[in-house]
């Protein structure tokens, strides 16, 4: 049986490059494209303190995730890759590590970072946390 590779995607150029890299480097693998909806991002939106605004933010986040995963899945089909997709809610680094442990993943391939500037400094590097905590090999693509 081939490898099962988890590719966390957030829509950034880095995650797209990691997805492309993984599929070209491991053409026989099964790929799981994972999008993590980070609930703390709802706190940064205007009106997030109102329950209706939070629900609206979450619905919008789910729609964005579905559109992103569908787009990446189509691109993967062009490479004849075996792809499944999933969306989870949580802190990205923790969610990625837990997903890999719970879903029989052999490797994680991810972008170097999806944030830039002050948010990257304040929030830390998701890739760095995944590398430190994952129980499977992690490839960080730049």
PDB file of C-alpha atoms in Angstrom:
ATOM      1  CA  UNK A   1       0.000   0.000   0.000  1.00  0.00           C
ATOM      2  CA  UNK A   2       1.224   3.512  -0.798  1.00  0.00           C
ATOM      3  CA  UNK A   3       1.918   6.320   1.576  1.00  0.00           C
ATOM      4  CA  UNK A   4      -0.828   8.476   3.020  1.00  0.00           C
ATOM      5  CA  UNK A   5       0.302  12.107   3.028  1.00  0.00           C
ATOM      6  CA  UNK A   6      -1.423  14.903   4.895  1.00  0.00           C
ATOM      7  CA  UNK A   7      -1.163  18.314   3.244  1.00  0.00           C
ATOM      8  CA  UNK A   8      -2.561  21.137   5.390  1.00  0.00           C
ATOM      9  CA  UNK A   9      -3.801  23.968   3.166  1.00  0.00           C
ATOM     10  CA  UNK A  10      -4.860  27.498   3.996  1.00  0.00           C
ATOM     11  CA  UNK A  11      -4.983  29.103   0.568  1.00  0.00           C
ATOM     12  CA  UNK A  12      -1.585  30.776   0.899  1.00  0.00           C
ATOM     13  CA  UNK A  13       1.010  30.566  -1.848  1.00  0.00           C
ATOM     14  CA  UNK A  14       3.160  28.453   0.484  1.00  0.00           C
ATOM     15  CA  UNK A  15       0.454  25.858   1.101  1.00  0.00           C
ATOM     16  CA  UNK A  16      -0.316  25.678  -2.614  1.00  0.00           C
ATOM     17  CA  UNK A  17       3.374  25.146  -3.359  1.00  0.00           C
ATOM     18  CA  UNK A  18       3.533  22.412  -0.701  1.00  0.00           C
ATOM     19  CA  UNK A  19       0.518  20.693  -2.237  1.00  0.00           C
ATOM     20  CA  UNK A  20       2.073  20.779  -5.703  1.00  0.00           C
ATOM     21  CA  UNK A  21       5.439  19.614  -4.321  1.00  0.00           C
ATOM     22  CA  UNK A  22       3.879  16.683  -2.458  1.00  0.00           C
ATOM     23  CA  UNK A  23       1.958  15.460  -5.488  1.00  0.00           C
ATOM     24  CA  UNK A  24       4.947  15.713  -7.803  1.00  0.00           C
ATOM     25  CA  UNK A  25       7.398  14.099  -5.348  1.00  0.00           C
ATOM     26  CA  UNK A  26       5.070  11.277  -4.263  1.00  0.00           C
ATOM     27  CA  UNK A  27       2.914  10.467  -7.318  1.00  0.00           C
ATOM     28  CA  UNK A  28       1.804   7.075  -5.975  1.00  0.00           C
ATOM     29  CA  UNK A  29       0.661   8.382  -2.586  1.00  0.00           C
ATOM     30  CA  UNK A  30      -2.839   9.026  -1.323  1.00  0.00           C
ATOM     31  CA  UNK A  31      -3.242  12.673  -0.321  1.00  0.00           C
ATOM     32  CA  UNK A  32      -5.427  14.148   2.365  1.00  0.00           C
ATOM     33  CA  UNK A  33      -5.870  17.887   1.922  1.00  0.00           C
ATOM     34  CA  UNK A  34      -6.788  19.356   5.289  1.00  0.00           C
ATOM     35  CA  UNK A  35      -8.082  22.830   6.013  1.00  0.00           C
ATOM     36  CA  UNK A  36      -8.212  23.960   9.630  1.00  0.00           C
ATOM     37  CA  UNK A  37     -10.766  26.595  10.564  1.00  0.00           C
ATOM     38  CA  UNK A  38      -9.212  28.561  13.393  1.00  0.00           C
ATOM     39  CA  UNK A  39     -12.000  29.841  15.682  1.00  0.00           C
ATOM     40  CA  UNK A  40      -9.728  32.508  17.164  1.00  0.00           C
ATOM     41  CA  UNK A  41      -9.859  34.312  13.821  1.00  0.00           C
ATOM     42  CA  UNK A  42     -13.543  35.026  14.464  1.00  0.00           C
ATOM     43  CA  UNK A  43     -12.407  37.266  17.310  1.00  0.00           C
ATOM     44  CA  UNK A  44     -10.577  39.504  14.845  1.00  0.00           C
ATOM     45  CA  UNK A  45     -13.657  40.248  12.754  1.00  0.00           C
ATOM     46  CA  UNK A  46     -15.930  43.201  13.329  1.00  0.00           C
ATOM     47  CA  UNK A  47     -18.951  42.328  15.427  1.00  0.00           C
ATOM     48  CA  UNK A  48     -17.515  38.990  16.529  1.00  0.00           C
ATOM     49  CA  UNK A  49     -18.818  39.503  20.049  1.00  0.00           C
ATOM     50  CA  UNK A  50     -22.369  38.987  18.780  1.00  0.00           C
ATOM     51  CA  UNK A  51     -23.441  35.323  18.466  1.00  0.00           C
ATOM     52  CA  UNK A  52     -25.058  35.879  15.069  1.00  0.00           C
ATOM     53  CA  UNK A  53     -21.847  37.448  13.733  1.00  0.00           C
ATOM     54  CA  UNK A  54     -19.797  34.487  14.965  1.00  0.00           C
ATOM     55  CA  UNK A  55     -22.176  32.032  13.314  1.00  0.00           C
ATOM     56  CA  UNK A  56     -22.039  34.039  10.111  1.00  0.00           C
ATOM     57  CA  UNK A  57     -18.229  34.092  10.262  1.00  0.00           C
ATOM     58  CA  UNK A  58     -18.137  30.310  10.768  1.00  0.00           C
ATOM     59  CA  UNK A  59     -20.501  29.648   7.855  1.00  0.00           C
ATOM     60  CA  UNK A  60     -18.372  31.900   5.653  1.00  0.00           C
ATOM     61  CA  UNK A  61     -15.202  30.092   6.810  1.00  0.00           C
ATOM     62  CA  UNK A  62     -16.764  26.699   5.935  1.00  0.00           C
ATOM     63  CA  UNK A  63     -17.746  27.974   2.476  1.00  0.00           C
ATOM     64  CA  UNK A  64     -14.240  29.341   1.877  1.00  0.00           C
ATOM     65  CA  UNK A  65     -12.704  26.033   2.991  1.00  0.00           C
ATOM     66  CA  UNK A  66     -14.974  24.025   0.692  1.00  0.00           C
ATOM     67  CA  UNK A  67     -14.133  26.256  -2.282  1.00  0.00           C
ATOM     68  CA  UNK A  68     -10.392  26.039  -1.590  1.00  0.00           C
ATOM     69  CA  UNK A  69     -10.427  22.270  -1.192  1.00  0.00           C
ATOM     70  CA  UNK A  70     -12.496  21.811  -4.338  1.00  0.00           C
ATOM     71  CA  UNK A  71     -10.065  23.966  -6.324  1.00  0.00           C
ATOM     72  CA  UNK A  72      -7.010  22.089  -5.032  1.00  0.00           C
ATOM     73  CA  UNK A  73      -8.690  18.738  -5.582  1.00  0.00           C
ATOM     74  CA  UNK A  74      -9.319  19.670  -9.225  1.00  0.00           C
ATOM     75  CA  UNK A  75      -5.681  20.702  -9.664  1.00  0.00           C
ATOM     76  CA  UNK A  76      -4.618  17.380  -8.143  1.00  0.00           C
ATOM     77  CA  UNK A  77      -6.804  15.461 -10.568  1.00  0.00           C
ATOM     78  CA  UNK A  78      -4.781  17.057 -13.375  1.00  0.00           C
ATOM     79  CA  UNK A  79      -1.774  15.266 -11.866  1.00  0.00           C
ATOM     80  CA  UNK A  80      -3.818  12.049 -11.537  1.00  0.00           C
ATOM     81  CA  UNK A  81      -3.449  12.135  -7.743  1.00  0.00           C
ATOM     82  CA  UNK A  82      -5.632  10.196  -5.310  1.00  0.00           C
ATOM     83  CA  UNK A  83      -7.106  12.905  -3.086  1.00  0.00           C
ATOM     84  CA  UNK A  84      -9.502  13.156  -0.196  1.00  0.00           C
ATOM     85  CA  UNK A  85     -10.313  16.373   1.634  1.00  0.00           C
ATOM     86  CA  UNK A  86     -11.344  17.285   5.144  1.00  0.00           C
ATOM     87  CA  UNK A  87     -12.005  20.352   7.253  1.00  0.00           C
ATOM     88  CA  UNK A  88     -11.616  20.544  11.020  1.00  0.00           C
ATOM     89  CA  UNK A  89     -11.977  23.303  13.591  1.00  0.00           C
ATOM     90  CA  UNK A  90      -9.210  24.116  16.053  1.00  0.00           C
ATOM     91  CA  UNK A  91      -5.813  25.646  16.576  1.00  0.00           C
ATOM     92  CA  UNK A  92      -3.987  24.829  13.341  1.00  0.00           C
ATOM     93  CA  UNK A  93      -0.786  23.220  14.654  1.00  0.00           C
ATOM     94  CA  UNK A  94      -2.566  21.089  17.236  1.00  0.00           C
ATOM     95  CA  UNK A  95      -5.322  20.108  14.792  1.00  0.00           C
ATOM     96  CA  UNK A  96      -2.800  19.044  12.144  1.00  0.00           C
ATOM     97  CA  UNK A  97      -0.774  16.922  14.569  1.00  0.00           C
ATOM     98  CA  UNK A  98      -3.888  15.292  16.044  1.00  0.00           C
ATOM     99  CA  UNK A  99      -5.370  14.643  12.606  1.00  0.00           C
ATOM    100  CA  UNK A 100      -2.183  12.918  11.457  1.00  0.00           C
ATOM    101  CA  UNK A 101      -2.136  10.722  14.568  1.00  0.00           C
ATOM    102  CA  UNK A 102      -5.807   9.780  14.313  1.00  0.00           C
ATOM    103  CA  UNK A 103      -5.998   9.127  10.558  1.00  0.00           C
ATOM    104  CA  UNK A 104      -3.074   6.796   9.829  1.00  0.00           C
ATOM    105  CA  UNK A 105      -0.955   9.427   8.064  1.00  0.00           C
ATOM    106  CA  UNK A 106       2.602   8.472   7.050  1.00  0.00           C
ATOM    107  CA  UNK A 107       3.939  11.971   6.382  1.00  0.00           C
ATOM    108  CA  UNK A 108       2.942  15.623   6.567  1.00  0.00           C
ATOM    109  CA  UNK A 109       3.944  18.032   3.799  1.00  0.00           C
ATOM    110  CA  UNK A 110       3.205  21.675   4.475  1.00  0.00           C
ATOM    111  CA  UNK A 111       4.170  25.186   3.497  1.00  0.00           C
ATOM    112  CA  UNK A 112       6.703  27.136   5.491  1.00  0.00           C
ATOM    113  CA  UNK A 113       4.119  29.645   6.654  1.00  0.00           C
ATOM    114  CA  UNK A 114       0.799  31.088   5.648  1.00  0.00           C
ATOM    115  CA  UNK A 115       1.083  34.346   7.537  1.00  0.00           C
ATOM    116  CA  UNK A 116       3.409  37.274   7.225  1.00  0.00           C
ATOM    117  CA  UNK A 117       4.503  40.308   9.182  1.00  0.00           C
ATOM    118  CA  UNK A 118       3.264  40.951  12.691  1.00  0.00           C
ATOM    119  CA  UNK A 119       0.684  38.139  12.729  1.00  0.00           C
ATOM    120  CA  UNK A 120       3.429  35.586  12.072  1.00  0.00           C
ATOM    121  CA  UNK A 121       5.516  36.935  14.951  1.00  0.00           C
ATOM    122  CA  UNK A 122       2.579  37.146  17.360  1.00  0.00           C
ATOM    123  CA  UNK A 123       0.988  33.825  16.495  1.00  0.00           C
ATOM    124  CA  UNK A 124       4.154  31.808  15.949  1.00  0.00           C
ATOM    125  CA  UNK A 125       4.880  29.391  13.181  1.00  0.00           C
ATOM    126  CA  UNK A 126       2.363  26.626  12.620  1.00  0.00           C
ATOM    127  CA  UNK A 127       4.956  24.671  10.631  1.00  0.00           C
ATOM    128  CA  UNK A 128       7.485  24.924  13.462  1.00  0.00           C
ATOM    129  CA  UNK A 129       4.950  23.639  15.994  1.00  0.00           C
ATOM    130  CA  UNK A 130       3.940  20.762  13.717  1.00  0.00           C
ATOM    131  CA  UNK A 131       7.592  19.777  13.199  1.00  0.00           C
ATOM    132  CA  UNK A 132       8.167  19.789  16.962  1.00  0.00           C
ATOM    133  CA  UNK A 133       5.067  17.775  17.873  1.00  0.00           C
ATOM    134  CA  UNK A 134       4.239  15.428  15.001  1.00  0.00           C
ATOM    135  CA  UNK A 135       4.929  11.722  15.400  1.00  0.00           C
ATOM    136  CA  UNK A 136       5.412  11.252  11.644  1.00  0.00           C
ATOM    137  CA  UNK A 137       7.991  12.831   9.325  1.00  0.00           C
ATOM    138  CA  UNK A 138       7.225  16.414   8.292  1.00  0.00           C
ATOM    139  CA  UNK A 139       8.454  18.032   5.102  1.00  0.00           C
ATOM    140  CA  UNK A 140       8.307  21.815   5.050  1.00  0.00           C
ATOM    141  CA  UNK A 141       8.223  23.197   1.522  1.00  0.00           C
ATOM    142  CA  UNK A 142       9.279  26.774   0.867  1.00  0.00           C
TER     143      UNK A 142
END
